[in-house]
PDB file of C-alpha atoms in Angstrom:
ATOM      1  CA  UNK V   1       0.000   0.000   0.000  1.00 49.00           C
ATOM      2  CA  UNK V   2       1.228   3.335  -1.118  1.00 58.00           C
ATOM      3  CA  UNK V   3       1.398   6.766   1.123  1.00 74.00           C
ATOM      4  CA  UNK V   4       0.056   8.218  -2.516  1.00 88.00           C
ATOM      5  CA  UNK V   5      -3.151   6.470  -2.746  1.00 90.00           C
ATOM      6  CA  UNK V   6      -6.782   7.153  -3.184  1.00 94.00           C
ATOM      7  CA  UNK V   7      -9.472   4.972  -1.875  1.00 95.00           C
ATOM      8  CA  UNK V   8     -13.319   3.934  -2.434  1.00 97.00           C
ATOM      9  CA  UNK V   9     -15.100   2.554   0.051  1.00 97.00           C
ATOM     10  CA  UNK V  10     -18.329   0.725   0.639  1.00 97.00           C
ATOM     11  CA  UNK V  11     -19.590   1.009   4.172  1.00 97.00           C
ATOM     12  CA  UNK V  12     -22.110  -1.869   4.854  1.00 97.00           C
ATOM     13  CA  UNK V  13     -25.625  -1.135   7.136  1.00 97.00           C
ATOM     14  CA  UNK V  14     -24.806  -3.273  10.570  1.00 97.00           C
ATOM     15  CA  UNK V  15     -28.102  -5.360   9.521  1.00 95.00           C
ATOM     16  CA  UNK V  16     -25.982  -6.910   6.220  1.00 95.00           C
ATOM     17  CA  UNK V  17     -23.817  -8.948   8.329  1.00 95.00           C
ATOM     18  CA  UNK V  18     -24.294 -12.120   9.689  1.00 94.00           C
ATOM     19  CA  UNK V  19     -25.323 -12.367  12.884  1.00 96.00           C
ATOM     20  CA  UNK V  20     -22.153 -13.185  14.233  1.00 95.00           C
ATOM     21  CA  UNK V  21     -20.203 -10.630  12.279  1.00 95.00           C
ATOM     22  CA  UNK V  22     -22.911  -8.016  13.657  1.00 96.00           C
ATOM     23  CA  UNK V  23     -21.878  -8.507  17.330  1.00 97.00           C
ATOM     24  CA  UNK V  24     -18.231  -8.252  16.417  1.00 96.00           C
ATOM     25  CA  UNK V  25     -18.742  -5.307  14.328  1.00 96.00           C
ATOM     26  CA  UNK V  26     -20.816  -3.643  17.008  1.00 97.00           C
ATOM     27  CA  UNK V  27     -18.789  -4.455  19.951  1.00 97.00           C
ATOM     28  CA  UNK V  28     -15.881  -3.007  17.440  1.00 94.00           C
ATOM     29  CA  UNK V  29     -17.391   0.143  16.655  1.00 95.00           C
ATOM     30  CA  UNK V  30     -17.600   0.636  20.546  1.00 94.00           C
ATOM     31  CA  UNK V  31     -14.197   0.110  21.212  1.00 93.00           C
ATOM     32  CA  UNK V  32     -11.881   2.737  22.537  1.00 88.00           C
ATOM     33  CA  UNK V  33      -9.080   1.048  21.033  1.00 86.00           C
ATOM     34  CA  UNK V  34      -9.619   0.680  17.408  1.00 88.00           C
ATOM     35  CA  UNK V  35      -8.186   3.242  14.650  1.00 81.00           C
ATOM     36  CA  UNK V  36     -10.372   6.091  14.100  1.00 77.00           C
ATOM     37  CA  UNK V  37     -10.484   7.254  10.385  1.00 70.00           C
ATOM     38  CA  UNK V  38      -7.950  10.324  11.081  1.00 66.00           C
ATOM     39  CA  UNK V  39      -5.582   7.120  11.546  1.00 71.00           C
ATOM     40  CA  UNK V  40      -6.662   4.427   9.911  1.00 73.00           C
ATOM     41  CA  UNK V  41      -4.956   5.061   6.796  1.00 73.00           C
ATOM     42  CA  UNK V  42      -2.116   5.286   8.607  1.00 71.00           C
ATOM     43  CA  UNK V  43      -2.148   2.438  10.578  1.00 72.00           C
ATOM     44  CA  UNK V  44      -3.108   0.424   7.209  1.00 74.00           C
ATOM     45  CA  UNK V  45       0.005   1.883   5.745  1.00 71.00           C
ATOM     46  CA  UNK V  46       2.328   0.813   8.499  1.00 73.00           C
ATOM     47  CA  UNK V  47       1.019  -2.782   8.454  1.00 73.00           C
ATOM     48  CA  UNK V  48       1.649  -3.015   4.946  1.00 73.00           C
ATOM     49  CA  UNK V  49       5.216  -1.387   5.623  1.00 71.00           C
ATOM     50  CA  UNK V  50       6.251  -4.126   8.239  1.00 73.00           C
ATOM     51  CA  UNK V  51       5.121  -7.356   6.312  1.00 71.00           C
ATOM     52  CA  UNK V  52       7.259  -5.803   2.747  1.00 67.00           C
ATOM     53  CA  UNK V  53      10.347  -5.047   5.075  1.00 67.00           C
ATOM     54  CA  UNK V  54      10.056  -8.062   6.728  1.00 69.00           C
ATOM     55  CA  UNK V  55      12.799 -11.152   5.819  1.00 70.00           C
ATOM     56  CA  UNK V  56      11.362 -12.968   3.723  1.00 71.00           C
ATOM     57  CA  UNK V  57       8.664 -10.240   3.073  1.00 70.00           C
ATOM     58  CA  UNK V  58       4.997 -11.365   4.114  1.00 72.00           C
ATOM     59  CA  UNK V  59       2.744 -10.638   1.015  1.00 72.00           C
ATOM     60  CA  UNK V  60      -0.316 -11.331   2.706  1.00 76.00           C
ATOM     61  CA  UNK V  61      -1.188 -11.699   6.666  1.00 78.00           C
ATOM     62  CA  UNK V  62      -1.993 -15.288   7.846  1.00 81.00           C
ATOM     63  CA  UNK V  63      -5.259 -14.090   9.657  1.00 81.00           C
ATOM     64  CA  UNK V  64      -7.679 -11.487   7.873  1.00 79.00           C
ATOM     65  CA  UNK V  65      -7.424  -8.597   9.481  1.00 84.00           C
ATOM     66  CA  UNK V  66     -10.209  -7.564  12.258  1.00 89.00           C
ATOM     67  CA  UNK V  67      -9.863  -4.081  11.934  1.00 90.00           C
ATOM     68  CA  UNK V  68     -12.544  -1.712   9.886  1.00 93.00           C
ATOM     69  CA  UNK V  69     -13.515   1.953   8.498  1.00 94.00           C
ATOM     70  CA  UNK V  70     -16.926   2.812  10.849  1.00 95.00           C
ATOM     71  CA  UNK V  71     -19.036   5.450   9.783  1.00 95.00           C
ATOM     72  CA  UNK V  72     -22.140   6.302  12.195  1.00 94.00           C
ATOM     73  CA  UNK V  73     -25.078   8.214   9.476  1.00 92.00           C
ATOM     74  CA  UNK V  74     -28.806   8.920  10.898  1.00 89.00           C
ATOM     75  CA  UNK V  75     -28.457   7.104  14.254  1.00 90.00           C
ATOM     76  CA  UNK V  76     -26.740   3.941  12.064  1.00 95.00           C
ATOM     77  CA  UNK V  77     -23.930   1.914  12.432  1.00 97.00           C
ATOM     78  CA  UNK V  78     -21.885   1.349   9.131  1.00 97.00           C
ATOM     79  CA  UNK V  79     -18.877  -0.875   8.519  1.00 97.00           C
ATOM     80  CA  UNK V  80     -16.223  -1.321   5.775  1.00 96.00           C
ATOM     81  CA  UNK V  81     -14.055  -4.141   7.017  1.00 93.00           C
ATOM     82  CA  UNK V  82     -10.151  -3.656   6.060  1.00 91.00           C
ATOM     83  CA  UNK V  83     -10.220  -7.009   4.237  1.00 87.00           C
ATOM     84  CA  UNK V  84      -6.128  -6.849   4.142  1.00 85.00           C
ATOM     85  CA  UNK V  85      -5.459 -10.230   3.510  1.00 84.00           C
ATOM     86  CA  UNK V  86      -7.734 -10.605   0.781  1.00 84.00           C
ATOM     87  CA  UNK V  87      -6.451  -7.003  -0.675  1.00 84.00           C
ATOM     88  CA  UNK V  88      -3.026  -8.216  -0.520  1.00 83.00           C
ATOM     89  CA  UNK V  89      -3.696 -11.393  -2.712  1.00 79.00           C
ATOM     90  CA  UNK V  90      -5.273  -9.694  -5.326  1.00 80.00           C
ATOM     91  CA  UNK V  91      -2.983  -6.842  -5.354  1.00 79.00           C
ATOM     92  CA  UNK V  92      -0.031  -9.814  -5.575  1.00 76.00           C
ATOM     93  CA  UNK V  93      -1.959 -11.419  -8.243  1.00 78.00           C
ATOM     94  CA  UNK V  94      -2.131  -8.091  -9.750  1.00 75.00           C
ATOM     95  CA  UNK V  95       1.761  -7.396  -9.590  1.00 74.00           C
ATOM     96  CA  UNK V  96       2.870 -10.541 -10.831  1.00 75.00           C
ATOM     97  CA  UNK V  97       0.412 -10.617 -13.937  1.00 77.00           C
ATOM     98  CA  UNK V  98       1.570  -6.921 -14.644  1.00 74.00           C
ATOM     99  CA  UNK V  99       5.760  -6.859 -13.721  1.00 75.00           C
ATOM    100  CA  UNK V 100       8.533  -9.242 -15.635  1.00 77.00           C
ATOM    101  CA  UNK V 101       8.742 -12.799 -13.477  1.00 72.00           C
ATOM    102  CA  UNK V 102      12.217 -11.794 -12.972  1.00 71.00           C
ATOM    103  CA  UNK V 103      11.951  -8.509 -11.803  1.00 73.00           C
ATOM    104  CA  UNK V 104       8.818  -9.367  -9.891  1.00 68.00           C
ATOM    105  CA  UNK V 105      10.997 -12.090  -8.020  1.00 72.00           C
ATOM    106  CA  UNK V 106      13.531  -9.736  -7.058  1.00 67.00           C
ATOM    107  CA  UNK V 107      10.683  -7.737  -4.671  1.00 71.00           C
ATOM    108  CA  UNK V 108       8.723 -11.014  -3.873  1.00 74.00           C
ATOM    109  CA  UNK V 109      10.609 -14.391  -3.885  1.00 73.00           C
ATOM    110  CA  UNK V 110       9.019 -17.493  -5.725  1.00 78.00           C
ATOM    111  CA  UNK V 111       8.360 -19.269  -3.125  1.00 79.00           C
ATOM    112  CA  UNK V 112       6.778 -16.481  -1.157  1.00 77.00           C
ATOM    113  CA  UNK V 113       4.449 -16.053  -3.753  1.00 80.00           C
ATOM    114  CA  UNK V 114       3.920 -19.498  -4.280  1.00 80.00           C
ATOM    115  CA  UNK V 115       2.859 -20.021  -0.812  1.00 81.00           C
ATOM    116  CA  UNK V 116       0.507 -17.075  -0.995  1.00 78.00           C
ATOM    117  CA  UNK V 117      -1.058 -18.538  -3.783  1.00 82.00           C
ATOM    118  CA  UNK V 118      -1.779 -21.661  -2.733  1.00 83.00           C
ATOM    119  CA  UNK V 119      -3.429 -19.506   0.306  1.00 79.00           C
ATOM    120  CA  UNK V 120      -5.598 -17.992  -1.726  1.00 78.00           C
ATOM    121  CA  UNK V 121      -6.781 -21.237  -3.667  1.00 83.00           C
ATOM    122  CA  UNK V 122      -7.883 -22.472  -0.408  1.00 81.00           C
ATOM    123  CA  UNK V 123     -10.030 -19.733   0.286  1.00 77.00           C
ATOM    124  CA  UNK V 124     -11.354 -19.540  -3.057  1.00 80.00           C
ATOM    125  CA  UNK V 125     -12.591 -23.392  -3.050  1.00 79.00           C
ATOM    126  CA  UNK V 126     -14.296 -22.501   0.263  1.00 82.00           C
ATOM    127  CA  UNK V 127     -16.303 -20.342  -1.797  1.00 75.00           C
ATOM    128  CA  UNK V 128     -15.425 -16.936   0.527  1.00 75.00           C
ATOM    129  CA  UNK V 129     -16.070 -14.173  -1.270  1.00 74.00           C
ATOM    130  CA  UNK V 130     -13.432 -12.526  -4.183  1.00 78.00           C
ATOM    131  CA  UNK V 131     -14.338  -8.751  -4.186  1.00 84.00           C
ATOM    132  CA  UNK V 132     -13.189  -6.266  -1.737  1.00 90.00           C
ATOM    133  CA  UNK V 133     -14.723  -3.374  -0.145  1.00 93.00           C
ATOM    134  CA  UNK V 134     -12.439  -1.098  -1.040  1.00 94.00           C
ATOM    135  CA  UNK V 135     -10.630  -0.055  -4.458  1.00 94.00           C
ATOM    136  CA  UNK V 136      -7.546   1.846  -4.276  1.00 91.00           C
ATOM    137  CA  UNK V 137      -5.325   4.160  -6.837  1.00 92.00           C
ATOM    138  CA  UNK V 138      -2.177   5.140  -6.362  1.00 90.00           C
ATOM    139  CA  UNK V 139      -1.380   9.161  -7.835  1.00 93.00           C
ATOM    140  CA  UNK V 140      -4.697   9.921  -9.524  1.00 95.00           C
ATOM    141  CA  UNK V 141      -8.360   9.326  -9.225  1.00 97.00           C
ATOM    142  CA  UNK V 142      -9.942   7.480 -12.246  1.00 97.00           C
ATOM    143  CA  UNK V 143     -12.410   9.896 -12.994  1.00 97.00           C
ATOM    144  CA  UNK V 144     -15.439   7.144 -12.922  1.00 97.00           C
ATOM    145  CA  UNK V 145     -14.624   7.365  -8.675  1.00 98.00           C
ATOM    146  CA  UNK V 146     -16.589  11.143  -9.237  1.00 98.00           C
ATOM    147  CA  UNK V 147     -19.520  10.046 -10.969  1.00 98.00           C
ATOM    148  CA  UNK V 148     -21.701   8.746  -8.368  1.00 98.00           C
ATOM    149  CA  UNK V 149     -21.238  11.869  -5.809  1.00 98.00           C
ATOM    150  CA  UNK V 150     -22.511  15.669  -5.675  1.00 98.00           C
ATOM    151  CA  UNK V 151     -20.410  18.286  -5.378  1.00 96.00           C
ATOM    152  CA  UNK V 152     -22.448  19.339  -2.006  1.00 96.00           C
ATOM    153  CA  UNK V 153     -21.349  15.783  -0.290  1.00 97.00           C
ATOM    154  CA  UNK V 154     -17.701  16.876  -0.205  1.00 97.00           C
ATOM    155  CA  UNK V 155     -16.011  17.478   3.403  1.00 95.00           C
ATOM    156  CA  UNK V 156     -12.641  19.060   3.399  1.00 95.00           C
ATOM    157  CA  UNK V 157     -10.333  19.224   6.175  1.00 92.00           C
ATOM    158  CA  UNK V 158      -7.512  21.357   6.537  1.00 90.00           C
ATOM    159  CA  UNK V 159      -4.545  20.965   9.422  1.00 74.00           C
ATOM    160  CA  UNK V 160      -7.277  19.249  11.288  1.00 51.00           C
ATOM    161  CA  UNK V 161      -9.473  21.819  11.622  1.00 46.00           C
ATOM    162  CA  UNK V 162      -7.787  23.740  13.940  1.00 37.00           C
ATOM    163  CA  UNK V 163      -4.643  26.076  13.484  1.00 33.00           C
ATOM    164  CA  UNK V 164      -3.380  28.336  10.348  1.00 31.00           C
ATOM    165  CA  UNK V 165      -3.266  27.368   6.719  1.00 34.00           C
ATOM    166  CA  UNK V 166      -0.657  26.574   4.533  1.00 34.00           C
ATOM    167  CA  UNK V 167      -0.828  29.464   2.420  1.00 35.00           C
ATOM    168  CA  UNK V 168      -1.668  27.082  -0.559  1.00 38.00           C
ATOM    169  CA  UNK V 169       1.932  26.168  -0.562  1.00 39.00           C
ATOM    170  CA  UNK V 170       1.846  22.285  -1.512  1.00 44.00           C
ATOM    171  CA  UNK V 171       3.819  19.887   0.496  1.00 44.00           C
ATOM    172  CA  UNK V 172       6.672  17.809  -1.226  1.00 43.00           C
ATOM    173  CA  UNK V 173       6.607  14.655  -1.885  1.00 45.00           C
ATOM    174  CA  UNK V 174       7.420  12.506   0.947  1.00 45.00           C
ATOM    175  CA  UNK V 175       7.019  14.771   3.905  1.00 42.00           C
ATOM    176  CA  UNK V 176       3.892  13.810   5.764  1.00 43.00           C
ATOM    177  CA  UNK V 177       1.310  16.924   6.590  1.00 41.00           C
ATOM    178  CA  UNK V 178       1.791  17.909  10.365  1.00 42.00           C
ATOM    179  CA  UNK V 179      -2.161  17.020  11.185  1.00 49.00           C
ATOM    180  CA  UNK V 180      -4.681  15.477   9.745  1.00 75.00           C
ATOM    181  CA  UNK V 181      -5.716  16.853   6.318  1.00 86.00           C
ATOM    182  CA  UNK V 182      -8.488  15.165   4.135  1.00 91.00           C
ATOM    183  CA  UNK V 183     -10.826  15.377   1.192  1.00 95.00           C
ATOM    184  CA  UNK V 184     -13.660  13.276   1.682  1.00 95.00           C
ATOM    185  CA  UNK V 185     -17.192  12.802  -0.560  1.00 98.00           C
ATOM    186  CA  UNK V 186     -20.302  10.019   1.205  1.00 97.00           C
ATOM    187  CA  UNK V 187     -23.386   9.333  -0.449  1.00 97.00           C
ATOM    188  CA  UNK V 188     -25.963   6.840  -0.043  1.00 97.00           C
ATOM    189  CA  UNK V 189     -25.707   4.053  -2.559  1.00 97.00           C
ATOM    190  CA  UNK V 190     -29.075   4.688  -3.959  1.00 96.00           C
ATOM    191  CA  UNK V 191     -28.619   8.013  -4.935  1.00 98.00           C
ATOM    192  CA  UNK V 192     -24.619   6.791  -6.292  1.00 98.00           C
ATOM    193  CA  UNK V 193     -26.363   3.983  -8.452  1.00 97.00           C
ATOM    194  CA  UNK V 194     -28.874   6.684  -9.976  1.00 98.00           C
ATOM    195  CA  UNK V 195     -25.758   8.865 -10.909  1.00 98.00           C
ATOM    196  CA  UNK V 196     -23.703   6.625 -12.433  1.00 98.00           C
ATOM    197  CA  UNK V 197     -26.364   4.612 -14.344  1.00 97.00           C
ATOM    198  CA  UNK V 198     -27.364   8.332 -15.912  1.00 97.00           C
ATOM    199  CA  UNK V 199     -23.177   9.052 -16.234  1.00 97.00           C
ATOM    200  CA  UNK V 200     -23.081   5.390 -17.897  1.00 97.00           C
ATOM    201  CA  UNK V 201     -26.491   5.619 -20.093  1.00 97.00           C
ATOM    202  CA  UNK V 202     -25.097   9.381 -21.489  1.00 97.00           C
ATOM    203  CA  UNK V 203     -21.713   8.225 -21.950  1.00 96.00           C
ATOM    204  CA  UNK V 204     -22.609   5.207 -24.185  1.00 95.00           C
ATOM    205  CA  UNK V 205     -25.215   6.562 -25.993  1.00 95.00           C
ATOM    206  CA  UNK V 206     -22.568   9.908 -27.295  1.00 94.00           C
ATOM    207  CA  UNK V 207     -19.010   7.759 -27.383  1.00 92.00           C
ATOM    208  CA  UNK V 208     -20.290   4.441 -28.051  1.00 89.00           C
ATOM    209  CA  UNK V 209     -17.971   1.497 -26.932  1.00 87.00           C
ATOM    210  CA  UNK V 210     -15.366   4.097 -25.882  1.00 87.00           C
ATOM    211  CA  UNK V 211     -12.858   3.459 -22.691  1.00 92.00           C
ATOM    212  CA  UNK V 212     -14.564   5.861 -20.665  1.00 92.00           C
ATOM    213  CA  UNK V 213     -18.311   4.230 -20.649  1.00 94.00           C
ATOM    214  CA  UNK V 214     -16.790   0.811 -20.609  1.00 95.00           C
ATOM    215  CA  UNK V 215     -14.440   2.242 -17.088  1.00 95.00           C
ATOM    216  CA  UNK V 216     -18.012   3.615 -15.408  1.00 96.00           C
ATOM    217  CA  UNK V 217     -19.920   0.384 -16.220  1.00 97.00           C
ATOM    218  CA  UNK V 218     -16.792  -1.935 -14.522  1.00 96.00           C
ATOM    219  CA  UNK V 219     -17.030   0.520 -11.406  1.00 97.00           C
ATOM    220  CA  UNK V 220     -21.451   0.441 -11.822  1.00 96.00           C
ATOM    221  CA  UNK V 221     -20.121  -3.664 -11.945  1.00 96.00           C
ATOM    222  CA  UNK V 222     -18.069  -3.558  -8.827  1.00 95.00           C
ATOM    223  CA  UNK V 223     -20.904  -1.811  -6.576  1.00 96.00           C
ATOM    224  CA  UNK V 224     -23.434  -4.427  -7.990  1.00 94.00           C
ATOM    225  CA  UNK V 225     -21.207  -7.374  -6.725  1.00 91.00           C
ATOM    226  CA  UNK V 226     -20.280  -5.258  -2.897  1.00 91.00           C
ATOM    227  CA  UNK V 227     -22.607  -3.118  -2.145  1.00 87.00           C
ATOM    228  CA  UNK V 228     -26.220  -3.832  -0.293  1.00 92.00           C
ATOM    229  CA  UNK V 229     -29.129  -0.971  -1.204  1.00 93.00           C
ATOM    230  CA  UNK V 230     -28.705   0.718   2.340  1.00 96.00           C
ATOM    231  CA  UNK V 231     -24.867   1.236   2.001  1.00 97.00           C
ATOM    232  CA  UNK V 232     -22.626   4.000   1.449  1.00 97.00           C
ATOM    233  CA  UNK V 233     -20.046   5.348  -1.158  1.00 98.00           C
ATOM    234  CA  UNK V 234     -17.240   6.895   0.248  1.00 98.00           C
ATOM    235  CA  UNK V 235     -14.562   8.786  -2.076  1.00 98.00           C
ATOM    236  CA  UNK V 236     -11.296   9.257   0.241  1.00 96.00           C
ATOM    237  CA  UNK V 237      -8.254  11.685  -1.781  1.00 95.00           C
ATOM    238  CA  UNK V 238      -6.113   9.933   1.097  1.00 91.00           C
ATOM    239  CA  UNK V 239      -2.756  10.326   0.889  1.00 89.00           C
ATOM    240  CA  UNK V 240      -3.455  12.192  -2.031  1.00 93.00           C
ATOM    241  CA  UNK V 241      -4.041  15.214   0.295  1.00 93.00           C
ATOM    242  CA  UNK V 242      -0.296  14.614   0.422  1.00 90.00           C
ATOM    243  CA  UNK V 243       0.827  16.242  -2.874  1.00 92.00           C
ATOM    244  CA  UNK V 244      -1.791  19.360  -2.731  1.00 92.00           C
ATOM    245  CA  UNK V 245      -1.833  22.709  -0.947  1.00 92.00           C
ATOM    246  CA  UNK V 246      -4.854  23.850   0.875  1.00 94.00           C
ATOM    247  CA  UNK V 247      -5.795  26.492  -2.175  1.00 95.00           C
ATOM    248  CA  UNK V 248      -5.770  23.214  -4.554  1.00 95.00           C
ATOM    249  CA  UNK V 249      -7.622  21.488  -2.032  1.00 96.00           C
ATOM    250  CA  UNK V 250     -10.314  24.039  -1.576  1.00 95.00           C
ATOM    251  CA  UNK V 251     -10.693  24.629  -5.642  1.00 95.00           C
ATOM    252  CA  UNK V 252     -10.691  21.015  -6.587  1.00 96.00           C
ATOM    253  CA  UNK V 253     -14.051  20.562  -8.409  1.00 96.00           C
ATOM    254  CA  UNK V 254     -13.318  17.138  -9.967  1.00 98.00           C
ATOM    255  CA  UNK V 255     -17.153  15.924  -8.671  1.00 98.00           C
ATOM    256  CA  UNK V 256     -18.652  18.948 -10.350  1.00 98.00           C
ATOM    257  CA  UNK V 257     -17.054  19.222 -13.406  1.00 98.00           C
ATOM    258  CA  UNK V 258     -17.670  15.714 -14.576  1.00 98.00           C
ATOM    259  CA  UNK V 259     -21.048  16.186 -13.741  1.00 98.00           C
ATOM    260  CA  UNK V 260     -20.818  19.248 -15.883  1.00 98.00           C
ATOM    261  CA  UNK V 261     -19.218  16.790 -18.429  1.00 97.00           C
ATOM    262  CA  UNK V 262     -22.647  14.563 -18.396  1.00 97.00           C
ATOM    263  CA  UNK V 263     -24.817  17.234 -18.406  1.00 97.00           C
ATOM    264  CA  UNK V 264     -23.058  18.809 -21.444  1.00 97.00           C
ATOM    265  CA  UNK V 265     -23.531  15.511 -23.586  1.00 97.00           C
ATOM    266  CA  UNK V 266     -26.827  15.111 -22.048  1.00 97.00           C
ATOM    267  CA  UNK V 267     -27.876  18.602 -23.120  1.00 96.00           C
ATOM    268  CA  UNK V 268     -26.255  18.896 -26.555  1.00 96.00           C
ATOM    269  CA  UNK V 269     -23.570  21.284 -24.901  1.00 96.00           C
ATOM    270  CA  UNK V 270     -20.546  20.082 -26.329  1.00 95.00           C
ATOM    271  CA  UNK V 271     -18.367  22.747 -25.921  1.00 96.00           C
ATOM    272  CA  UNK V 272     -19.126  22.840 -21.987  1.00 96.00           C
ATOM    273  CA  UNK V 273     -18.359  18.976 -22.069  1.00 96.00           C
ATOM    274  CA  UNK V 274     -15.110  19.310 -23.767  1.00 96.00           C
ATOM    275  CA  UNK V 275     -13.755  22.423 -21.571  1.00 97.00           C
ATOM    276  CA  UNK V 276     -15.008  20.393 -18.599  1.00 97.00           C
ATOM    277  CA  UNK V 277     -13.263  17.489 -19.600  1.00 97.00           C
ATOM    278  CA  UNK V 278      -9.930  19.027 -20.474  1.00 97.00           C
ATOM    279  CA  UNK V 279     -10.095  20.994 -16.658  1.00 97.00           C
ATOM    280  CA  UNK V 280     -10.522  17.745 -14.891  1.00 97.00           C
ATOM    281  CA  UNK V 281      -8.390  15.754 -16.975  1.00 97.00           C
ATOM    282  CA  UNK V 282      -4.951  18.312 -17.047  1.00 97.00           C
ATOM    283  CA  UNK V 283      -5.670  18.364 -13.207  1.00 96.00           C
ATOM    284  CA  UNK V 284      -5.363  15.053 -12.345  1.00 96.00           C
ATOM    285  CA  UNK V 285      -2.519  14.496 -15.289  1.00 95.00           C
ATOM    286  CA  UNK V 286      -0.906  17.191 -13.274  1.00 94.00           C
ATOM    287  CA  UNK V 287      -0.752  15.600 -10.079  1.00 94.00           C
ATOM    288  CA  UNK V 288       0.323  11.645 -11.696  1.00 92.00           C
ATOM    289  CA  UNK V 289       3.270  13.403 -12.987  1.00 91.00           C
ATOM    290  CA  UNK V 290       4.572  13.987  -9.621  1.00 88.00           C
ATOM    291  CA  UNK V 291       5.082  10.047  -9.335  1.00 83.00           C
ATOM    292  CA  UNK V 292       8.020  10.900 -11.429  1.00 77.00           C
ATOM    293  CA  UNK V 293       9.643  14.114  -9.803  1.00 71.00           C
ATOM    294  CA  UNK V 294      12.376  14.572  -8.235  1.00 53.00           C
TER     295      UNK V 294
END
């Protein structure tokens, strides 16, 4: 897990767990001791950390993890269970379809990732279940991840809330922000659904069998497969928050403008569409390109 990473999350309603699951998951959300969201991340991060330095490294943990995001909406408990171990099988899976087997060997032995796999196998013929929670993006935010929110969901943080701002002057690369800074959008699956089935229907009916319809309906596929009817969306920037200054915090309109994107090709308003798309797109471009400064 990268410190440069962007996350979506899908916080299950208490009453979708088993019955077991629902006493552990209350009697978690209770606790005094369990990461609260300003450290989660964090904490995530570390764990990650330890098992790659480790010798041999550990590509996935032995025990799923028992750890979760909790979000409390209306009176409600919601839960979005970590799910590390099963994360860190498909993101090895990932790696090792993606990187040259001798390269890839030289970060994660052969027999390391043999023994991982044959992990995995197990739990796949048990029939657990093969999709996470969460999807994560390291430097950028595909811009399907804004469909399915309003610009009025966003919450922005700054230094925690408390104490002066930056001054808009971004932080480099590698040195952590001294408090808690975030970018956050929730919504209520029903209402994400609705937005990305219109984003999805407009797309497809004005670029056809493009990459950008076919990228919204494998994300509209994803919440299908996860998500129960009373959950909710959550869009975290992360450790994204990381490579921007509070000014490009605070003007970041990524959710609006590719609603504005929609609504031009909806509406026969092209040119709005294209200047919309070109804003959001240089943006993010922008910020990917820092995974290649100095």
């Amino acid at each position: 897990m990268l410190p440069y990473t962007a996350y979506l999350r899908v916080y299950q309603p208490i009453a979708a767990f088993s019955h077991r699951d629902r006493a552990y998951w209350t009697a978690y959300a209770e606790s005094a001791d369990r990461p609260r969201r300003v450290g989660a991340v964090a904490a995530e991060h570390d764990e990650s950390l330890r098992r790659l330095v480790a010798t041999p490294p550990i590509a996935a943990p032995r025990l799923e993890s028992g750890d979760a995001y909790v979000r409390r909406m209306g009176g409600d408990l919601y839960v979005c269970p970590w799910q590390t171990r099963l994360r860190s099988w498909l993101a090895l899976r990932d790696f090792r379809t993606e990187t040259p087997a001798a390269l890839a060997g030289a970060y994660v032995p052969e027999a390391v990732s043999a023994e991982a796999e044959r992990a995995f196998e197990a739990w796949r013929d048990r029939g657990e279940p093969l999709r996470t929670q969460i999807l994560t993006s390291t430097w950028t935010v595909p811009l399907p991840w804004f469909a399915p929110f309003e610009a009025k969901e966003r919450c922005l943080v700054l230094d925690g809330g408390a104490g002066p701002d930056t001054g808009g002057a971004a932080r480099p690369p590698g040195r952590p922000a001294p408090s808690p800074r975030a970018l956050l959008y929730v919504t209520e699956m029903a209402l994400a659904r609705e937005r990305l089935d219109r984003a999805i229907a407009v797309l497809r009916e004005h670029l056809g069998d493009g990459a950008a319809p076919a990228a919204a309906e494998r994300l509209d596929d994803w919440l299908t497969g996860v998500a129960h009817p009373g959950a909710l969306l959550e869009l975290d920037y992360g450790g994204l928050v990381r490579l921007l200054g509070d000014e490009e915090l605070r003007s970041d309109d990524s959710v609006a403008e590719v609603a504005a994107v929609v609504t031009g090709l909806e509406t026969g308003q092209e040119e709005l569409a294209v200047a919309m798309y070109r804003r959001v797109t240089e943006r993010w471009k922008a910020i990917r390109a820092l995974e290649h400064a100095n």
